[in-house]
Amino acid sequence: RQGRYDVYVVLEGPARPVVVRRKSRVLGMWINTQSETFVNVPMSYSVATTRQPQDITDPNNYRQLSLGANNIYMEPEDKRDSPLTIQEFTDALRDRKQATGLYSDNIGGVQFLSQSLFRATLHLAPNVPVGTHKARAFLFRNGIFIKETSAQLAIVKSGFEQTIYRFATDHGFGYGLFAIGLAMLTGWLGRIVFRKD
């Protein structure tokens, strides 16, 4: 029975607006010359599947279900821009997210433990955003979509990093003074260690 069923798991991060900029060389300097703003872009998007996506179902089903990084709809803020420009910036945004590991795939990352239980292993980037993520699982049988289920998953900082983050958030002025003091101390110690006498 397991051979006829496939599971496609998605962990989608919180959605936020994203600005994509194009740099061009002007008078010998690289400056931002054009930009496109997208609204509600998932900050991370991790996928795990039982096998290769093309072996699970056909591309039309992925488009209809908005499954996979290439099928996420990136909504431009200004819809009056040329479709070619919007597509170019959309592709650049996807490429950048994949290059930083925020959009990732794990083919074979879903394993059946029994006839009705499976485990999904997803790759998360070190800079995955904190917040509430949405985990969704899609069940396919012989290439036909059967059912979807979803759950919320909270990703939070922990340990020393969380302590610093909480202190900086709750006591911004004190954190600023501490950072200035630490920078001054580091500079003074560096001067003592590396002085040339």
Short mmCIF file of C-alpha atoms in Angstrom, two decimals, residues 2-196:
data_model
loop_
_atom_site.label_atom_id
_atom_site.label_comp_id
_atom_site.label_asym_id
_atom_site.label_seq_id
_atom_site.Cartn_x
_atom_site.Cartn_y
_atom_site.Cartn_z
CA GLN A 2 2.80 2.43 0.76
CA GLY A 3 4.04 2.30 -2.81
CA ARG A 4 0.77 3.85 -4.08
CA TYR A 5 0.74 6.75 -1.64
CA ASP A 6 2.95 9.86 -1.62
CA VAL A 7 3.22 12.66 0.91
CA TYR A 8 4.35 16.20 0.15
CA VAL A 9 5.15 18.27 3.26
CA VAL A 10 5.60 22.06 3.30
CA LEU A 11 6.79 24.27 6.16
CA GLU A 12 5.96 27.85 5.21
CA GLY A 13 7.32 30.77 7.19
CA PRO A 14 5.49 33.97 8.12
CA ALA A 15 4.63 36.22 5.18
CA ARG A 16 6.07 39.73 4.98
CA PRO A 17 6.58 42.41 2.31
CA VAL A 18 9.88 42.12 0.41
CA VAL A 19 11.62 44.69 -1.77
CA VAL A 20 13.83 43.39 -4.60
CA ARG A 21 16.32 45.85 -6.03
CA ARG A 22 18.39 45.86 -9.21
CA LYS A 23 21.85 47.42 -9.14
CA SER A 24 23.31 49.05 -12.22
CA ARG A 25 26.64 50.70 -12.90
CA VAL A 26 26.24 54.47 -13.13
CA LEU A 27 29.33 56.70 -13.52
CA GLY A 28 31.57 53.92 -12.23
CA MET A 29 29.43 53.19 -9.14
CA TRP A 30 26.95 50.41 -8.47
CA ILE A 31 23.66 51.92 -7.32
CA ASN A 32 20.05 50.74 -7.00
CA THR A 33 18.27 51.80 -10.17
CA GLN A 34 15.06 49.78 -10.10
CA SER A 35 13.00 47.97 -7.47
CA GLU A 36 9.88 45.88 -7.11
CA THR A 37 7.91 45.37 -3.89
CA PHE A 38 6.10 42.10 -3.26
CA VAL A 39 3.46 41.72 -0.55
CA ASN A 40 2.96 38.64 1.65
CA VAL A 41 6.06 36.70 0.58
CA PRO A 42 6.79 33.60 2.73
CA MET A 43 10.10 34.34 4.47
CA SER A 44 11.00 30.63 4.37
CA TYR A 45 9.65 27.64 2.45
CA SER A 46 10.93 24.13 3.14
CA VAL A 47 9.68 21.04 1.33
CA ALA A 48 10.03 17.31 2.02
CA THR A 49 8.66 14.60 -0.28
CA THR A 50 8.53 10.82 -0.44
CA ARG A 51 10.18 10.83 -3.87
CA GLN A 52 10.95 13.09 -6.84
CA PRO A 53 8.11 15.63 -7.35
CA GLN A 54 7.67 14.66 -11.02
CA ASP A 55 7.03 11.05 -9.89
CA ILE A 56 4.29 12.08 -7.43
CA THR A 57 1.92 14.03 -9.69
CA ASP A 58 1.91 16.26 -12.77
CA PRO A 59 2.97 19.95 -12.78
CA ASN A 60 -0.62 21.19 -13.23
CA ASN A 61 -1.57 19.79 -9.81
CA TYR A 62 1.40 21.57 -8.22
CA ARG A 63 0.32 24.84 -9.84
CA GLN A 64 -3.30 24.44 -8.71
CA LEU A 65 -2.24 23.63 -5.14
CA SER A 66 0.56 26.28 -5.15
CA LEU A 67 3.06 23.62 -4.12
CA GLY A 68 6.78 24.17 -4.50
CA ALA A 69 8.86 27.34 -4.43
CA ASN A 70 8.34 27.89 -8.17
CA ASN A 71 4.55 27.85 -7.76
CA ILE A 72 4.24 30.37 -4.90
CA TYR A 73 2.33 33.40 -6.10
CA MET A 74 4.46 36.50 -5.48
CA GLU A 75 1.98 39.38 -5.50
CA PRO A 76 3.51 42.66 -6.71
CA GLU A 77 2.48 45.82 -4.90
CA ASP A 78 2.23 47.73 -8.19
CA LYS A 79 0.35 45.54 -10.67
CA ARG A 80 0.71 48.17 -13.42
CA ASP A 81 4.35 47.24 -14.03
CA SER A 82 5.18 45.26 -17.11
CA PRO A 83 4.59 41.48 -16.72
CA LEU A 84 8.10 40.84 -18.03
CA THR A 85 9.65 43.06 -15.33
CA ILE A 86 7.51 41.49 -12.60
CA GLN A 87 8.54 38.00 -13.75
CA GLU A 88 12.22 38.98 -13.81
CA PHE A 89 12.08 40.32 -10.23
CA THR A 90 10.02 37.30 -9.10
CA ASP A 91 12.66 34.92 -10.47
CA ALA A 92 15.43 36.95 -8.81
CA LEU A 93 13.60 36.80 -5.47
CA ARG A 94 13.17 33.03 -5.69
CA ASP A 95 16.82 32.54 -6.69
CA ARG A 96 18.01 34.68 -3.76
CA LYS A 97 15.84 32.78 -1.27
CA GLN A 98 17.14 29.44 -2.58
CA ALA A 99 20.76 30.65 -2.51
CA THR A 100 20.44 31.62 1.18
CA GLY A 101 18.78 28.29 2.04
CA LEU A 102 15.46 29.84 3.04
CA TYR A 103 13.70 27.99 0.21
CA SER A 104 14.82 24.35 0.26
CA ASP A 105 13.81 20.87 -0.88
CA ASN A 106 14.48 17.49 0.72
CA ILE A 107 13.64 14.79 -1.81
CA GLY A 108 13.05 11.54 0.04
CA GLY A 109 12.70 13.44 3.33
CA VAL A 110 9.34 11.82 4.06
CA GLN A 111 9.46 8.23 5.26
CA PHE A 112 6.56 5.97 6.15
CA LEU A 113 6.92 4.47 9.63
CA SER A 114 3.73 2.42 9.32
CA GLN A 115 0.71 2.27 7.00
CA SER A 116 -0.73 5.48 8.45
CA LEU A 117 2.26 7.21 10.09
CA PHE A 118 5.10 9.11 8.43
CA ARG A 119 8.03 11.28 9.45
CA ALA A 120 9.17 14.37 7.52
CA THR A 121 12.70 15.77 7.76
CA LEU A 122 13.02 19.38 6.59
CA HIS A 123 16.13 21.51 6.09
CA LEU A 124 15.96 24.82 7.94
CA ALA A 125 18.40 27.63 7.24
CA PRO A 126 20.36 29.09 10.19
CA ASN A 127 18.65 32.43 9.54
CA VAL A 128 15.11 31.00 9.45
CA PRO A 129 12.77 33.71 10.77
CA VAL A 130 11.22 33.32 14.20
CA GLY A 131 7.45 33.33 14.40
CA THR A 132 4.52 31.11 13.55
CA HIS A 133 5.10 28.82 10.59
CA LYS A 134 2.46 26.76 8.84
CA ALA A 135 3.11 23.05 8.34
CA ARG A 136 1.02 21.43 5.62
CA ALA A 137 0.94 17.82 4.45
CA PHE A 138 -0.58 16.76 1.12
CA LEU A 139 -1.51 13.15 0.43
CA PHE A 140 -1.43 11.81 -3.14
CA ARG A 141 -2.46 8.37 -4.37
CA ASN A 142 -1.34 7.28 -7.83
CA GLY A 143 -0.80 10.93 -8.78
CA ILE A 144 -4.24 12.09 -7.59
CA PHE A 145 -4.55 14.61 -4.75
CA ILE A 146 -6.50 13.06 -1.85
CA LYS A 147 -6.30 15.30 1.20
CA GLU A 148 -4.48 18.17 2.92
CA THR A 149 -3.93 18.75 6.62
CA SER A 150 -2.18 21.61 8.36
CA ALA A 151 -0.86 22.69 11.74
CA GLN A 152 0.85 25.72 13.25
CA LEU A 153 4.49 25.49 14.34
CA ALA A 154 6.22 28.19 16.39
CA ILE A 155 9.95 28.77 15.88
CA VAL A 156 11.51 30.71 18.75
CA LYS A 157 14.99 31.69 19.87
CA SER A 158 16.32 29.87 22.92
CA GLY A 159 19.22 29.95 25.35
CA PHE A 160 21.71 32.83 25.47
CA GLU A 161 20.56 34.21 22.11
CA GLN A 162 16.98 34.50 23.41
CA THR A 163 18.21 36.23 26.59
CA ILE A 164 20.09 38.87 24.57
CA TYR A 165 17.16 39.30 22.18
CA ARG A 166 14.67 39.75 25.03
CA PHE A 167 16.97 42.22 26.85
CA ALA A 168 17.49 44.25 23.65
CA THR A 169 13.75 44.32 22.99
CA ASP A 170 12.63 45.12 26.54
CA HIS A 171 15.49 47.47 27.52
CA GLY A 172 16.62 49.12 24.28
CA PHE A 173 18.36 52.10 25.93
CA GLY A 174 20.33 49.89 28.36
CA TYR A 175 21.25 47.51 25.53
CA GLY A 176 22.53 50.47 23.47
CA LEU A 177 24.69 51.69 26.37
CA PHE A 178 26.03 48.16 26.90
CA ALA A 179 26.90 47.83 23.19
CA ILE A 180 28.74 51.17 23.20
CA GLY A 181 30.65 50.22 26.37
CA LEU A 182 31.58 46.83 24.93
CA ALA A 183 32.84 48.47 21.71
CA MET A 184 34.96 50.94 23.69
CA LEU A 185 36.39 48.16 25.89
CA THR A 186 37.21 46.02 22.84
CA GLY A 187 38.94 48.95 21.13
CA TRP A 188 40.95 49.78 24.26
CA LEU A 189 42.03 46.13 24.72
CA GLY A 190 42.94 45.90 21.04
CA ARG A 191 45.09 49.01 21.36
CA ILE A 192 46.93 47.52 24.34
CA VAL A 193 47.49 44.12 22.74
CA PHE A 194 48.59 45.41 19.31
CA ARG A 195 50.54 48.56 20.23
CA LYS A 196 53.95 48.88 18.64
#
